[in-house]
Short mmCIF file of C-alpha atoms and ligand atoms in Angstrom, two decimals:
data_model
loop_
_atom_site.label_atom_id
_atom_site.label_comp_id
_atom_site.label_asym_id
_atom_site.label_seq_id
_atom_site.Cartn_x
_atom_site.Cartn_y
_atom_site.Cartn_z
CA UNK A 1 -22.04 22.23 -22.89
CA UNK A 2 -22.79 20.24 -26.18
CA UNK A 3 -24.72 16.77 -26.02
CA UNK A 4 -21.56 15.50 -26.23
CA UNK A 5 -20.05 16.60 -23.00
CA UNK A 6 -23.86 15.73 -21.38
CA UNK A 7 -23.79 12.09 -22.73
CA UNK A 8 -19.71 11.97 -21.35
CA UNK A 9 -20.80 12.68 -18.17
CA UNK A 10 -24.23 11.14 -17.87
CA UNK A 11 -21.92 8.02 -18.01
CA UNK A 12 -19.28 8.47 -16.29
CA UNK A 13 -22.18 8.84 -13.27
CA UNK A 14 -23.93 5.51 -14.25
CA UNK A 15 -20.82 3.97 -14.49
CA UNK A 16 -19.96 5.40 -11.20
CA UNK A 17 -22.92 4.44 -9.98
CA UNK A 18 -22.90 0.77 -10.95
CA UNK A 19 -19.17 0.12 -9.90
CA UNK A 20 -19.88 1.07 -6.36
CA UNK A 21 -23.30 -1.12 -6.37
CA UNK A 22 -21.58 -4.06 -7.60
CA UNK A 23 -18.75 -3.73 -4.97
CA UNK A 24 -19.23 -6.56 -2.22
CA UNK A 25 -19.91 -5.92 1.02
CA UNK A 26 -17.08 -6.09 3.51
CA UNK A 27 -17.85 -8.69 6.46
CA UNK A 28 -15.96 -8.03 9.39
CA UNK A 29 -16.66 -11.88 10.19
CA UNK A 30 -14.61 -12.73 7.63
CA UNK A 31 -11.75 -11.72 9.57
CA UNK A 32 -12.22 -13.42 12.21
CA UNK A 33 -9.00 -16.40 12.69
CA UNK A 34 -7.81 -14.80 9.45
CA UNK A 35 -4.30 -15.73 8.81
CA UNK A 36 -2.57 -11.86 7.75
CA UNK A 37 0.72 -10.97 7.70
CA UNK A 38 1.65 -6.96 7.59
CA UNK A 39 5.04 -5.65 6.33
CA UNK A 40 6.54 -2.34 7.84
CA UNK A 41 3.82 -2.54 10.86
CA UNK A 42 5.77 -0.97 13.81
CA UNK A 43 4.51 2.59 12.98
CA UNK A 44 2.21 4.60 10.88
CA UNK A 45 -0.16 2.93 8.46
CA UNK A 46 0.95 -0.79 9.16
CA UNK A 47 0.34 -0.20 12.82
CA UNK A 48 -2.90 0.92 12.48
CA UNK A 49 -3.25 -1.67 9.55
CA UNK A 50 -2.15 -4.36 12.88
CA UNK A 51 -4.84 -2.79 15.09
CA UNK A 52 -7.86 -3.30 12.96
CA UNK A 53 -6.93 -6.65 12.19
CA UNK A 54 -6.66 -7.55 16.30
CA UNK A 55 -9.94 -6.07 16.76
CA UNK A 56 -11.47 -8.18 14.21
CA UNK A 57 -9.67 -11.21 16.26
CA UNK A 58 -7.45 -11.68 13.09
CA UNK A 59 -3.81 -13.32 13.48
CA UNK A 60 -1.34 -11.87 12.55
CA UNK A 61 2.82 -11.92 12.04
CA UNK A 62 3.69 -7.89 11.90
CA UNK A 63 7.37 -7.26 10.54
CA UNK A 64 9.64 -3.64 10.92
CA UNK A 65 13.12 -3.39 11.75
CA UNK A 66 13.11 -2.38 15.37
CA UNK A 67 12.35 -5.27 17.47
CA UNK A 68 11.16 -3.31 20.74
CA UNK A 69 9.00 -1.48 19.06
CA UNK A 70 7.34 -4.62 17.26
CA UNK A 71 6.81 -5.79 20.75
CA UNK A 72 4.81 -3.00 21.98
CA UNK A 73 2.80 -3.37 19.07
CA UNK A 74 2.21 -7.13 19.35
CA UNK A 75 0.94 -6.39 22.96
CA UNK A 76 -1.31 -3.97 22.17
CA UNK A 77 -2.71 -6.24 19.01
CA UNK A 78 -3.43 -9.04 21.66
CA UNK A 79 -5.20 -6.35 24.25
CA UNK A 80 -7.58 -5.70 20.94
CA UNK A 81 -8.36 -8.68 20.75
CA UNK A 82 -5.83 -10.71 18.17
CA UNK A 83 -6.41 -14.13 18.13
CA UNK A 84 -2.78 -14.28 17.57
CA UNK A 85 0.30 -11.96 17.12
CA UNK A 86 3.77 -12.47 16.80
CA UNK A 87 6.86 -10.38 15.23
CA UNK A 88 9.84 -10.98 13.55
CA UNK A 89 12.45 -8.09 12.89
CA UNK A 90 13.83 -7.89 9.58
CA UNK A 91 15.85 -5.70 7.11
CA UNK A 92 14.08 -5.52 3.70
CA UNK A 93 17.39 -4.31 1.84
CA UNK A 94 18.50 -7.54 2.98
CA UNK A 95 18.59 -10.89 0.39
CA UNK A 96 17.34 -13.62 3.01
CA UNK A 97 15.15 -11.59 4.86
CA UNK A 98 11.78 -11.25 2.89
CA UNK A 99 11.99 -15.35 2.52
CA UNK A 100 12.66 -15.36 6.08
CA UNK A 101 9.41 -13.30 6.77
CA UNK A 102 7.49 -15.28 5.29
CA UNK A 103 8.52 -18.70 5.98
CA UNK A 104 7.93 -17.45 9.78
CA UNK A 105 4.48 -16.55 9.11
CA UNK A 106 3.93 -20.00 7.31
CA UNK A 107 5.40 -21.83 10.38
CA UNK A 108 3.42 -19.73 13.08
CA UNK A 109 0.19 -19.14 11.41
CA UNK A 110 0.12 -22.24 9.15
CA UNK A 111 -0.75 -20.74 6.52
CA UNK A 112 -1.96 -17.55 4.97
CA UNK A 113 -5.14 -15.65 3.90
CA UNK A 114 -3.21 -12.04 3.61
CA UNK A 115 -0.56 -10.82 2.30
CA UNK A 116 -0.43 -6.99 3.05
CA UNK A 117 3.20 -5.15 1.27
CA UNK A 118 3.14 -1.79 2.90
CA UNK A 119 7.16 -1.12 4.28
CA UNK A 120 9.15 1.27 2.71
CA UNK A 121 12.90 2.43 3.65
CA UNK A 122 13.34 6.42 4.66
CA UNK A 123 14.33 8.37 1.56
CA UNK A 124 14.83 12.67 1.27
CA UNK A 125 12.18 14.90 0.24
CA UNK A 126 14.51 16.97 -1.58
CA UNK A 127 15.66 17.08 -5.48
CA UNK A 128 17.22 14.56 -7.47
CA UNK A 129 21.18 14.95 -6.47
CA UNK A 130 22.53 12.74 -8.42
CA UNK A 131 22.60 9.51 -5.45
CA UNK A 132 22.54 6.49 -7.68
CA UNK A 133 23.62 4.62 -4.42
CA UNK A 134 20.01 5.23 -2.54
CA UNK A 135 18.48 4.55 -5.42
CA UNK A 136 19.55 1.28 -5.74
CA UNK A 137 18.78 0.40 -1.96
CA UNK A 138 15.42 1.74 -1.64
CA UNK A 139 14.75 -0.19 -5.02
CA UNK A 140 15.75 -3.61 -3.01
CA UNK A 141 13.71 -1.97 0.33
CA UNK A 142 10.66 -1.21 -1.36
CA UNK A 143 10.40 -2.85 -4.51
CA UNK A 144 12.57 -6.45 -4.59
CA UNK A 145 11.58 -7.26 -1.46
CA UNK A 146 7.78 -7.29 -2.36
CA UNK A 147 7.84 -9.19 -5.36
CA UNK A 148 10.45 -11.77 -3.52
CA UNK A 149 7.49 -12.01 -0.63
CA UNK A 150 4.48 -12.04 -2.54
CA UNK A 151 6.41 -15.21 -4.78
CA UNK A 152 7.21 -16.67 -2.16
CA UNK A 153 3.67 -16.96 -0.23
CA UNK A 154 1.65 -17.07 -3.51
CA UNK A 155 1.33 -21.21 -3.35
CA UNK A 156 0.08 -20.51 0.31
CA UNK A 157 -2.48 -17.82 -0.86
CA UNK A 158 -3.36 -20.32 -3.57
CA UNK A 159 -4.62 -22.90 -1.47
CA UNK A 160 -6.78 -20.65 1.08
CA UNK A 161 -8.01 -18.46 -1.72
CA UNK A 162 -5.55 -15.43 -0.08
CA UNK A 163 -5.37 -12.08 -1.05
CA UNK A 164 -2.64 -10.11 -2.00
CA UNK A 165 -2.74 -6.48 -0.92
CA UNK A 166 0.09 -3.63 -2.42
CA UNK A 167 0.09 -0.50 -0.95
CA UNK A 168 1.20 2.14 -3.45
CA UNK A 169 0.30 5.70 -3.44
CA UNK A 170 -0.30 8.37 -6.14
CA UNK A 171 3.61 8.76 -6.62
CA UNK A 172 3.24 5.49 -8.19
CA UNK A 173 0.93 6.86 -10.84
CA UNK A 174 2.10 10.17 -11.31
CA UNK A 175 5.63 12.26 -10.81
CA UNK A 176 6.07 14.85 -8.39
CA UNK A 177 8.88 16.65 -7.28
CA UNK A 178 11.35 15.92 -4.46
CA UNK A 179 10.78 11.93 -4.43
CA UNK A 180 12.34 10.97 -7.04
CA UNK A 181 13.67 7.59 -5.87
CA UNK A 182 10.73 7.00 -4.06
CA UNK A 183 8.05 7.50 -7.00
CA UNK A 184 10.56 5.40 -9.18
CA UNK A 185 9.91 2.42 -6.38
CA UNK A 186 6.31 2.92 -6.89
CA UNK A 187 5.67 3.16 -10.30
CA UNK A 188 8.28 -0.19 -10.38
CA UNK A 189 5.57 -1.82 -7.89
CA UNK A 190 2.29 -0.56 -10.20
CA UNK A 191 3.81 -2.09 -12.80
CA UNK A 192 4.78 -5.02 -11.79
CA UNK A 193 1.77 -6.51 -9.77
CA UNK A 194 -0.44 -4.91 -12.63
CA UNK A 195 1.30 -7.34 -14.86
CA UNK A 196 0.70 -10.30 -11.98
CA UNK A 197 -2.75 -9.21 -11.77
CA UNK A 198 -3.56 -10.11 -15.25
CA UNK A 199 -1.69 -13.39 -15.02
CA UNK A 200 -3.09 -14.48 -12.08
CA UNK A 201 -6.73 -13.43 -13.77
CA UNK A 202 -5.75 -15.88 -16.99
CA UNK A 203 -3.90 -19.00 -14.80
CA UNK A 204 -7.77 -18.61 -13.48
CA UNK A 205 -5.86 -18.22 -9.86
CA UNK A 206 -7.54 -18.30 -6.82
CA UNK A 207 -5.43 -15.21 -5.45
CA UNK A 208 -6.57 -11.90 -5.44
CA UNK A 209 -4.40 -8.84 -6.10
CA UNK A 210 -5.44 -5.32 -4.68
CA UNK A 211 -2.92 -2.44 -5.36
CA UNK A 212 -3.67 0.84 -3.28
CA UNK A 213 -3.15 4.29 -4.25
CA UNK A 214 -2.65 6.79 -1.14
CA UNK A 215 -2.67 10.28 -1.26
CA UNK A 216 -0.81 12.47 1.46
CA UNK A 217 -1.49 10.59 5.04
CA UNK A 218 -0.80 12.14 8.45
CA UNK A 219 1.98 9.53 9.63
CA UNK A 220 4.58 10.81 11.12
CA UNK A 221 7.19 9.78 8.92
CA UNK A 222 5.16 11.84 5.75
CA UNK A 223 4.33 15.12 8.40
CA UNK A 224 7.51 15.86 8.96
CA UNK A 225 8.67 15.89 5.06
CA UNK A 226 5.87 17.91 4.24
CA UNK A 227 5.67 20.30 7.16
CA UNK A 228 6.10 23.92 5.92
CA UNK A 229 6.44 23.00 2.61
CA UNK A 230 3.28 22.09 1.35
CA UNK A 231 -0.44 23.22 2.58
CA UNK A 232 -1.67 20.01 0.93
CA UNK A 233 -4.35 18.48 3.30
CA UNK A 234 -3.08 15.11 4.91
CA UNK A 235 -5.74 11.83 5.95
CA UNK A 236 -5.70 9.53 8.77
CA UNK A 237 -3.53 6.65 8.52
CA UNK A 238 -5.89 4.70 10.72
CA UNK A 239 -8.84 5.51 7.85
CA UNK A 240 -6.70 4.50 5.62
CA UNK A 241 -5.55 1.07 6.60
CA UNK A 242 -9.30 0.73 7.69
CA UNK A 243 -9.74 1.23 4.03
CA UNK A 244 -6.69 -1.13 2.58
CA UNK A 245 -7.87 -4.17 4.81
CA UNK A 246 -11.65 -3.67 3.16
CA UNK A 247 -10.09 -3.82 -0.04
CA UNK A 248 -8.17 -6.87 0.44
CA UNK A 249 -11.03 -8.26 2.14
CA UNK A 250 -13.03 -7.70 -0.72
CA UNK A 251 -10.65 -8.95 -2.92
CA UNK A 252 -11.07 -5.36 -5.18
CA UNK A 253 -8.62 -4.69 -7.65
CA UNK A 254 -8.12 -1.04 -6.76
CA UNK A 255 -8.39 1.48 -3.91
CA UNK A 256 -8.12 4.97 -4.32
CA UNK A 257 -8.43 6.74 -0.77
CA UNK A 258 -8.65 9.34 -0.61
CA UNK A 259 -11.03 9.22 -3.45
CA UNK A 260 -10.20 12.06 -4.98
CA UNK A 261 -6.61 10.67 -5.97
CA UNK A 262 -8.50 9.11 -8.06
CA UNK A 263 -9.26 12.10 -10.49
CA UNK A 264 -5.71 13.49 -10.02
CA UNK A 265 -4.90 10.22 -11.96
CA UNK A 266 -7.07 10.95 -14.59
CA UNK A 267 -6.37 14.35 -14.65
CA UNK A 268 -2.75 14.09 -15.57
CA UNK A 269 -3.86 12.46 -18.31
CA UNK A 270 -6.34 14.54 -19.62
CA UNK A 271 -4.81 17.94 -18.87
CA UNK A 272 -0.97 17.54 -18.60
CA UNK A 273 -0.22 21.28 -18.68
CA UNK A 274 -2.55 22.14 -15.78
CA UNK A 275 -2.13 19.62 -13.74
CA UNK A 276 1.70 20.48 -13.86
CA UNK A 277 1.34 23.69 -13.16
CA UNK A 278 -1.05 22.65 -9.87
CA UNK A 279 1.87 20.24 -8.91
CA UNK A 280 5.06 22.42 -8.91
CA UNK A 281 2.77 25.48 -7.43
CA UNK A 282 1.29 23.05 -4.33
CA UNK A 283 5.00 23.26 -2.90
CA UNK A 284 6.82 26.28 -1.50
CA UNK A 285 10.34 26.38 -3.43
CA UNK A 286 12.06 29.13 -4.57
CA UNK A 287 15.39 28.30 -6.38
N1 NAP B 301 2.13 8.54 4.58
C1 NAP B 301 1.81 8.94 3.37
O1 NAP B 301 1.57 10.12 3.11
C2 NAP B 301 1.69 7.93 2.25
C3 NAP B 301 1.19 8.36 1.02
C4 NAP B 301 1.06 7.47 -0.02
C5 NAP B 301 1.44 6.13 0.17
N2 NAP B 301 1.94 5.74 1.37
C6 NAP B 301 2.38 4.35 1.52
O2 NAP B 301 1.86 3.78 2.70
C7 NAP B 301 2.79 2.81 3.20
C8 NAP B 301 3.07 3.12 4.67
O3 NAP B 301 3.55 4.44 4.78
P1 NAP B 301 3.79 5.12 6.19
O4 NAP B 301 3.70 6.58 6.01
O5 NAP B 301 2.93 4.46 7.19
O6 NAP B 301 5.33 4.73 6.46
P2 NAP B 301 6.18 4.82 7.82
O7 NAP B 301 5.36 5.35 8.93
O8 NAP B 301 7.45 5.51 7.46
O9 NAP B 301 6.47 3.30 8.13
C9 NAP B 301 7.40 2.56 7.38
C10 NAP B 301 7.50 1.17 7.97
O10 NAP B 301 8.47 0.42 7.23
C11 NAP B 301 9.46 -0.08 8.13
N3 NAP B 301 10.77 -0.11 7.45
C12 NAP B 301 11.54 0.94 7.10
N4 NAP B 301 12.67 0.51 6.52
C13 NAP B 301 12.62 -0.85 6.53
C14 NAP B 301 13.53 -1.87 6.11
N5 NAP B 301 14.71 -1.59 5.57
N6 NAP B 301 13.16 -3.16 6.30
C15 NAP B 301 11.97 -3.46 6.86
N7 NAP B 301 11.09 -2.55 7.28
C16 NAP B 301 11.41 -1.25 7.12
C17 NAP B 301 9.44 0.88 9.32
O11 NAP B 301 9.85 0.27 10.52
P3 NAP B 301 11.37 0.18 11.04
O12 NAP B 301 11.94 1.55 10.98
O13 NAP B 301 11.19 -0.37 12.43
O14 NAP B 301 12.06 -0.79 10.12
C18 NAP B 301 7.95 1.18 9.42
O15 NAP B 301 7.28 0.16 10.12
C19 NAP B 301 4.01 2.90 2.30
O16 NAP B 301 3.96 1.88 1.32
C20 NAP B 301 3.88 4.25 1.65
O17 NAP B 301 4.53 4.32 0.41
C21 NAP B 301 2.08 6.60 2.41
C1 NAG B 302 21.40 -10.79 5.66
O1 NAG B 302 21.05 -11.47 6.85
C2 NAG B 302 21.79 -12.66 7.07
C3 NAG B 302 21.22 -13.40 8.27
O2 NAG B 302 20.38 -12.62 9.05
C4 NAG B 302 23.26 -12.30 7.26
O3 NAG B 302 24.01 -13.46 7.47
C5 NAG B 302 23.75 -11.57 6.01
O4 NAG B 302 25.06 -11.13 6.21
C6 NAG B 302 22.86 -10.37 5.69
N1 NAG B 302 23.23 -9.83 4.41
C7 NAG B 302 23.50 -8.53 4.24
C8 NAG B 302 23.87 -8.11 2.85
O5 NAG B 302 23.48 -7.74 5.17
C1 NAG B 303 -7.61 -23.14 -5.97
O1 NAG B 303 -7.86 -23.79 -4.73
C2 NAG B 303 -8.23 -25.16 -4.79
C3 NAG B 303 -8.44 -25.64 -3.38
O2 NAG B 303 -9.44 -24.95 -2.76
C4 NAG B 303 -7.15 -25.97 -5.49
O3 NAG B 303 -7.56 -27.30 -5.63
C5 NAG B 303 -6.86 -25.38 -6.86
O4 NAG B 303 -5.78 -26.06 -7.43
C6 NAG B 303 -6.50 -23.89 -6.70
N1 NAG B 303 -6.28 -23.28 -7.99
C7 NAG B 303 -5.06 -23.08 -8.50
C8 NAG B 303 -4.98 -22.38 -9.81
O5 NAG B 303 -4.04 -23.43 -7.92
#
């Protein structure tokens, strides 16, 4: 390797090193009465995202479709220890409902300290076929409907200093096959709070925005796409919203978990042709 390459990668560890010293520590106290309200929390990374906040006697307004299974989750939050927990059932591909989410939250929990966007409507794992129509819904499910909510509680957030938390994944960083509408939705939600980000940065807001790249994670929901077609290692959802609520708690700008994801972003950046090859070869497909 030339001194080049040594000097690239001497610092790239020092500035390793120094982002991860200067990142605050996360109190659990600071959870405590915390006013949080989680989107798409009746199963896999929401629910676990609901758990963690009960046991750190947060409260908390969880939202899904299915009411009776919101229910079950809202007892279990208060057995862990929730200060508070209450539901409301909603349909995110619906205009009303995301304003109607939030102005719930607002009336229960009086305010709010979190606002975590993590729901996002079933789509295929298949190719592209042409379906304009799902498209357009899952845009409204998991795109619309976040920047609706997050306008709509940002004056809220404002006043108690809040944090607002985007779960995104890879997809929303880099194509893949099969999930075409889905990465679309993604990339549309990278996008969109990066640009809030920076305004929120120069209004000198007191709002925090924390957008979270996941890579594959064993819900149920993502096992059973994946199952048989991919030998791509999955992560725990419940290490994962562990890691979303530090983040927001932390007010960081960015999550990668796990970390690697991190240099697949880079990667595809740096070496387009290999990383595209390692993509379309990580999935078995024959045409
Ligand atoms: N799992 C992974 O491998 C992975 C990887 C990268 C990123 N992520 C991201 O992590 C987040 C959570 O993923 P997950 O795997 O935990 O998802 P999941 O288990 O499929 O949960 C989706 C949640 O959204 C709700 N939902 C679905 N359609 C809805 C609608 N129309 N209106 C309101 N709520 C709706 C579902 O409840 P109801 O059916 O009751 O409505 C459920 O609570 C997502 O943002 C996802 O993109 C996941
Ligand atoms: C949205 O919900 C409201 C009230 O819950 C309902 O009146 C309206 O018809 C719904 N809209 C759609 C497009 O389903
Ligand atoms: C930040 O919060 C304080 C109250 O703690 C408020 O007076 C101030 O207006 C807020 N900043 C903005 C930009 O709204």
């Amino acid at each position: 390797m030339g001194p080049f390459g040594k000097i690239l990668i001497v610092s790239f560890l020092i500035a390793y090193i120094a982002v991860k010293w200067t990142t605050p520590r996360f109190d659990p106290e600071s959870l405590k009465g915390a006013r949080v309200l989680v989107t798409g929390a009746s199963t896999g990374i929401g629910e676990q995202m609901a758990y963690h906040y009960a046991r750190f006697g947060a409260k908390i307004v969880i939202t899904a479709r299915r009411e009776k299974v919101l229910q079950q989750v809202v007892e279990r939050c208060l057995g862990l220890g929730a200060q508070k927990a209450l539901y409301i059932a909603a349909d995110m591909a619906n205009e009303s409902d995301p304003d109607k989410v939030v102005d719930f939250a607002l009336e229960k929990l009086g305010s709010l300290d979190y606002l975590v966007l993590n729901h996002i409507g079933p789509t295929p794992f298949s190719m592209w076929d042409g379906d304009v129509e799902h498209t357009r819904w899952l845009m409204k499910v998991n795109f619309l409907s976040y920047i609706q909510m997050a306008w709509k509680a940002l004056p809220s957030l404002e006043q108690s200093k809040g944090s607002l938390v985007v779960v995104s994944s890879v997809l929303g960083k880099m194509s893949s096959p099969f999930v075409a509408p889905y990465t679309s939705t993604k990339f549309a939600l990278n996008g969109f709070f990066g640009s809030l980000y920076h305004e929120l940065a120069m209004k000198k807001s007191n709002v925090s925005v924390s957008i979270c790249t996941l890579g594959l994670i064993d819900t149920e929901s993502a096992m059973e796409k994946v199952r048989g077609v991919t030998n791509i290692q999955a992560y725990p959802a419940t290490e994962a919203a562990l890691n979303i609520i530090t983040t927001g708690a932390t007010k960081q700008q960015e999550l990668y978990y796990p970390w690697f994801t991190h240099i697949m972003c880079l990667s595809k950046d740096w070496f387009p042709s290999i990383t595209s090859y390692v993509i379309q070869n990580s999935y078995n497909y024959s045409p």
